[in-house]
Amino acid sequence: MGIGTGAGPGRSVGGWRNMSTEALEEQYSPSRWSPRMGSDAVIQAHLAATAAGTQRARAGTETSLHIPYGGGEGEKLDIYLPRDTSGTFPLLVYIHGGYWQCLSKEESGFAAPPLVSQGVMVAAVGYDTAPKGRCCSAEALAAGAGPAPTRLCPLSSQATWTSWCCRCGAASPSWWSTTVGSGAVLVSGVYDLEPILHTYVNDALKMSREVAQRNSPMLCVTPPAPMAAACEVLVAVAQHDSPEFRRQSQEYGQAGWRSGSILPAPHSPQALRTAGWSVSLMDLAGVDHFDIIEKLSEESYVLTQVILNMISRA
């Protein structure tokens, strides 16, 4: 399905380099685009929904909580296990978003119940957030991965992390596919980091332009290694994500797309499909940047079903 800019009345979008700081901050503030409620209210509702869902998951699922994988205070995993642990089962690694500055694994277990009920183990990854943290390290995946197929489900800013593994070091999606992963679902991600340098988001991150460009997945996609040829990547975006979030998802997932109202980046992005990855794009109607994630707690939710189908094919 094609993805348009989704710009509403009065919100026409030009190339991001021509935007004012105010316009850029609107584009990269997901809470401003929800039609359900105001900016502050949608954030608070999201925190409440995911925290409550995580508590329900912990109460109703066999768990192993607070497993350390690194030296940082926040570098811990929560594991949600299927009841029948006699054999091997696939693993989904869930990595929360929050612009590397907020949220934690305490709000990351809500998606486990519908997956665990279908025999999938879920690992919810915590990490030290900025300005103290270095994001979640590669040890997180190694710690949670078993011999069975692994899927990564990073959200928002962490979709970026999955593509380059660590905010402080450049890497490509081939790392996780050849090491522990057989696929990924990237949800409402930022794949070109340079625009956020000019917004409040960078106040805590303090990224330089060189660091942003070096670590932008859009600019450093490499072909999959031979053993990763079957790795599936799903790039998902919400109808009510901002036009810039939607543009980035489209450009990262599929080569050659350009909206007439959006200027190309200074470096031609090597999109996943062009680089030889098995990639599909999913434009989810009727959801915003927050409930596209929250609804993963529902077994009937289309994205939950897509994830289960991807796992079943591995």
Coordinates of C-alpha atoms in Angstrom, one line a residue, residues 84-310:
D84 CA 4.8 -25.0 28.0
T85 CA 8.5 -24.6 28.2
S86 CA 9.4 -28.2 27.3
G87 CA 10.6 -27.4 23.9
T88 CA 12.0 -24.5 21.9
F89 CA 9.9 -21.6 20.8
P90 CA 10.4 -18.4 18.8
L91 CA 11.4 -15.2 20.5
L92 CA 10.3 -11.6 19.9
V93 CA 12.5 -8.9 21.3
Y94 CA 10.5 -5.7 22.1
I95 CA 12.4 -2.5 22.4
H96 CA 10.5 0.6 23.6
G97 CA 10.7 4.0 22.0
G98 CA 10.6 7.5 23.7
Y99 CA 13.3 9.3 21.7
W100 CA 16.0 7.6 23.8
Q101 CA 14.9 9.8 26.7
C102 CA 11.9 8.3 28.4
L103 CA 9.9 5.1 28.9
S104 CA 11.3 1.8 30.2
K105 CA 10.7 -1.9 30.3
E106 CA 8.1 -1.2 33.0
E107 CA 5.9 -0.1 30.2
S108 CA 7.0 -2.7 27.7
G109 CA 5.4 -6.0 28.6
F110 CA 1.9 -5.1 27.5
A111 CA 2.3 -6.7 24.1
A112 CA 3.3 -10.1 25.6
P113 CA 0.0 -11.9 26.3
P114 CA -1.3 -12.4 22.8
L115 CA 2.1 -13.6 21.6
V116 CA 2.8 -15.8 24.7
S117 CA -0.6 -17.5 24.2
Q118 CA 0.6 -18.6 20.8
G119 CA 3.8 -20.0 22.0
V120 CA 6.1 -17.0 21.5
M121 CA 8.6 -15.9 24.1
V122 CA 8.8 -12.1 24.5
A123 CA 11.8 -10.2 25.8
A124 CA 11.2 -6.6 26.8
V125 CA 14.4 -4.7 26.8
G126 CA 15.3 -1.8 29.2
Y127 CA 18.2 0.5 28.7
D128 CA 19.7 3.7 30.2
T129 CA 18.1 6.7 28.6
A130 CA 19.7 10.0 27.7
P131 CA 21.6 11.9 28.8
K132 CA 23.1 9.2 31.0
G133 CA 22.5 6.2 28.8
R134 CA 24.1 4.7 25.7
C135 CA 20.9 3.1 24.6
C136 CA 20.5 -0.7 24.8
S137 CA 23.6 -2.5 23.8
A138 CA 24.0 -5.5 21.5
E139 CA 24.2 -7.8 24.6
A140 CA 20.5 -7.4 25.0
L141 CA 19.8 -9.4 21.9
A142 CA 22.5 -12.0 22.7
A143 CA 21.2 -12.4 26.2
G144 CA 17.6 -13.1 25.1
A145 CA 18.2 -15.0 22.0
G146 CA 17.9 -18.7 21.7
P147 CA 18.3 -21.2 18.9
A148 CA 14.8 -20.6 17.6
P149 CA 13.8 -17.8 15.2
T150 CA 14.0 -14.3 16.7
R151 CA 11.9 -11.3 15.7
L152 CA 12.7 -7.7 16.7
C153 CA 9.9 -5.3 17.4
P154 CA 11.3 -1.9 18.0
L155 CA 9.1 1.1 18.4
S156 CA 9.4 4.7 17.3
S157 CA 13.0 5.9 18.0
Q158 CA 14.1 2.4 18.7
A159 CA 13.2 1.4 15.1
T160 CA 16.3 3.4 14.4
W161 CA 18.3 1.5 17.0
T162 CA 17.5 -1.8 15.5
S163 CA 18.8 -0.7 12.1
W164 CA 22.1 0.5 13.5
C165 CA 22.2 -1.5 16.7
C166 CA 23.7 1.1 19.0
R167 CA 23.2 4.8 19.0
C168 CA 26.9 5.4 19.7
G169 CA 28.3 3.1 17.0
A170 CA 27.4 2.7 13.3
A171 CA 26.2 -0.7 12.2
S172 CA 23.7 -2.1 9.7
P173 CA 20.7 -4.3 9.9
S174 CA 22.9 -7.2 8.8
W175 CA 24.3 -7.4 12.3
W176 CA 21.1 -8.5 14.0
S177 CA 20.0 -10.7 11.1
T178 CA 23.2 -12.7 11.0
T179 CA 23.7 -12.8 14.8
V180 CA 20.3 -13.5 16.3
G181 CA 17.5 -12.3 14.1
S182 CA 15.3 -13.7 11.4
G183 CA 13.2 -10.6 10.9
A184 CA 12.1 -7.2 12.3
V185 CA 9.0 -5.1 12.5
L186 CA 10.0 -1.4 12.5
V187 CA 7.2 0.7 13.8
S188 CA 6.9 4.5 13.2
G189 CA 10.6 5.0 13.1
V190 CA 13.1 7.8 12.4
Y191 CA 15.6 6.7 9.8
D192 CA 17.3 10.0 9.0
L193 CA 18.4 11.6 12.3
E194 CA 19.6 14.9 10.9
P195 CA 16.2 16.7 11.0
I196 CA 15.9 16.1 14.8
L197 CA 19.2 18.0 15.4
H198 CA 17.3 21.1 14.9
T199 CA 14.5 20.3 17.4
Y200 CA 14.1 20.0 21.2
V201 CA 14.8 16.3 20.8
N202 CA 18.5 16.9 20.5
D203 CA 18.7 19.0 23.7
A204 CA 19.5 15.8 25.7
L205 CA 21.0 13.8 22.9
K206 CA 23.5 16.4 21.9
M207 CA 24.2 14.7 18.6
S208 CA 26.5 16.4 16.1
R209 CA 25.7 16.5 12.4
E210 CA 28.5 14.0 11.7
V211 CA 27.2 11.6 14.3
A212 CA 23.6 11.9 13.0
Q213 CA 24.6 11.2 9.5
R214 CA 26.9 8.3 10.4
N215 CA 24.2 6.7 12.4
S216 CA 21.2 7.4 10.1
P217 CA 19.9 4.0 8.8
M218 CA 18.7 5.8 5.6
L219 CA 22.3 6.5 4.6
C220 CA 24.0 3.3 5.5
V221 CA 21.9 0.3 4.4
T222 CA 24.1 -2.6 3.4
P223 CA 23.0 -5.8 1.5
P224 CA 22.1 -8.7 3.7
A225 CA 24.7 -11.4 4.2
P226 CA 24.0 -14.7 2.5
M227 CA 22.8 -16.3 5.7
A228 CA 20.3 -13.4 6.2
A229 CA 18.8 -13.6 2.7
A230 CA 15.5 -14.9 4.2
C231 CA 15.3 -12.2 6.8
E232 CA 12.0 -10.3 6.6
V233 CA 11.7 -6.6 7.5
L234 CA 8.3 -4.9 7.9
V235 CA 8.2 -1.1 8.1
A236 CA 5.0 0.0 9.7
V237 CA 3.6 3.5 10.0
A238 CA 0.4 5.1 11.4
Q239 CA -2.1 7.0 9.4
H240 CA -1.9 9.8 12.0
D241 CA 1.9 9.9 12.2
S242 CA 3.2 13.2 11.0
P243 CA 4.0 13.7 7.4
E244 CA 7.7 13.6 8.1
F245 CA 7.5 10.3 10.0
R246 CA 5.4 8.8 7.1
R247 CA 7.9 10.1 4.5
Q248 CA 10.8 8.6 6.4
S249 CA 9.1 5.2 6.7
Q250 CA 8.3 5.2 3.0
E251 CA 11.8 6.2 1.9
Y252 CA 13.6 3.8 4.1
G253 CA 11.5 0.9 3.1
Q254 CA 11.1 1.4 -0.6
A255 CA 13.5 3.0 -3.1
G256 CA 12.5 5.6 -5.6
W257 CA 9.6 7.1 -3.8
R258 CA 9.5 10.9 -3.6
S259 CA 6.5 13.1 -2.9
G260 CA 6.5 16.1 -5.2
S261 CA 6.3 18.4 -2.1
I262 CA 9.3 16.8 -0.3
L263 CA 12.9 17.5 -1.3
P264 CA 15.3 14.5 -1.5
A265 CA 17.9 14.2 1.3
P266 CA 21.5 15.4 0.4
H267 CA 22.6 11.8 0.2
S268 CA 20.5 9.4 -1.9
P269 CA 19.2 6.9 0.6
Q270 CA 20.0 3.3 -0.1
A271 CA 16.6 1.9 0.8
L272 CA 16.2 -1.6 2.2
R273 CA 14.5 -2.9 -0.9
T274 CA 17.2 -1.6 -3.2
A275 CA 19.9 -3.1 -1.0
G276 CA 18.3 -6.6 -1.4
W277 CA 16.3 -6.9 1.8
S278 CA 13.0 -8.7 1.9
V279 CA 10.9 -5.7 3.0
S280 CA 7.2 -4.7 3.0
L281 CA 5.5 -1.5 4.1
M282 CA 2.3 -1.3 6.1
D283 CA 0.2 1.8 6.4
L284 CA -2.1 1.3 9.4
A285 CA -5.4 3.2 9.1
G286 CA -7.1 4.8 12.1
V287 CA -4.2 4.8 14.5
D288 CA -1.7 7.4 15.7
H289 CA 1.9 7.1 16.9
F290 CA 0.7 5.8 20.2
D291 CA -2.2 3.4 19.7
I292 CA -0.4 1.8 16.8
I293 CA 1.8 0.4 19.6
E294 CA -0.8 0.1 22.4
K295 CA -3.0 -2.2 20.3
L296 CA -0.3 -4.8 20.2
S297 CA -1.9 -6.0 23.5
E298 CA -4.9 -7.2 21.4
E299 CA -4.7 -10.6 19.6
S300 CA -7.1 -9.5 16.9
Y301 CA -5.1 -6.4 16.1
V302 CA -3.8 -6.6 12.5
L303 CA -0.2 -5.8 13.4
T304 CA -0.3 -8.5 16.1
Q305 CA -1.5 -11.0 13.5
V306 CA 1.1 -9.9 11.0
I307 CA 3.8 -10.5 13.6
L308 CA 2.5 -13.9 14.4
N309 CA 2.3 -14.8 10.7
M310 CA 5.9 -13.7 10.2

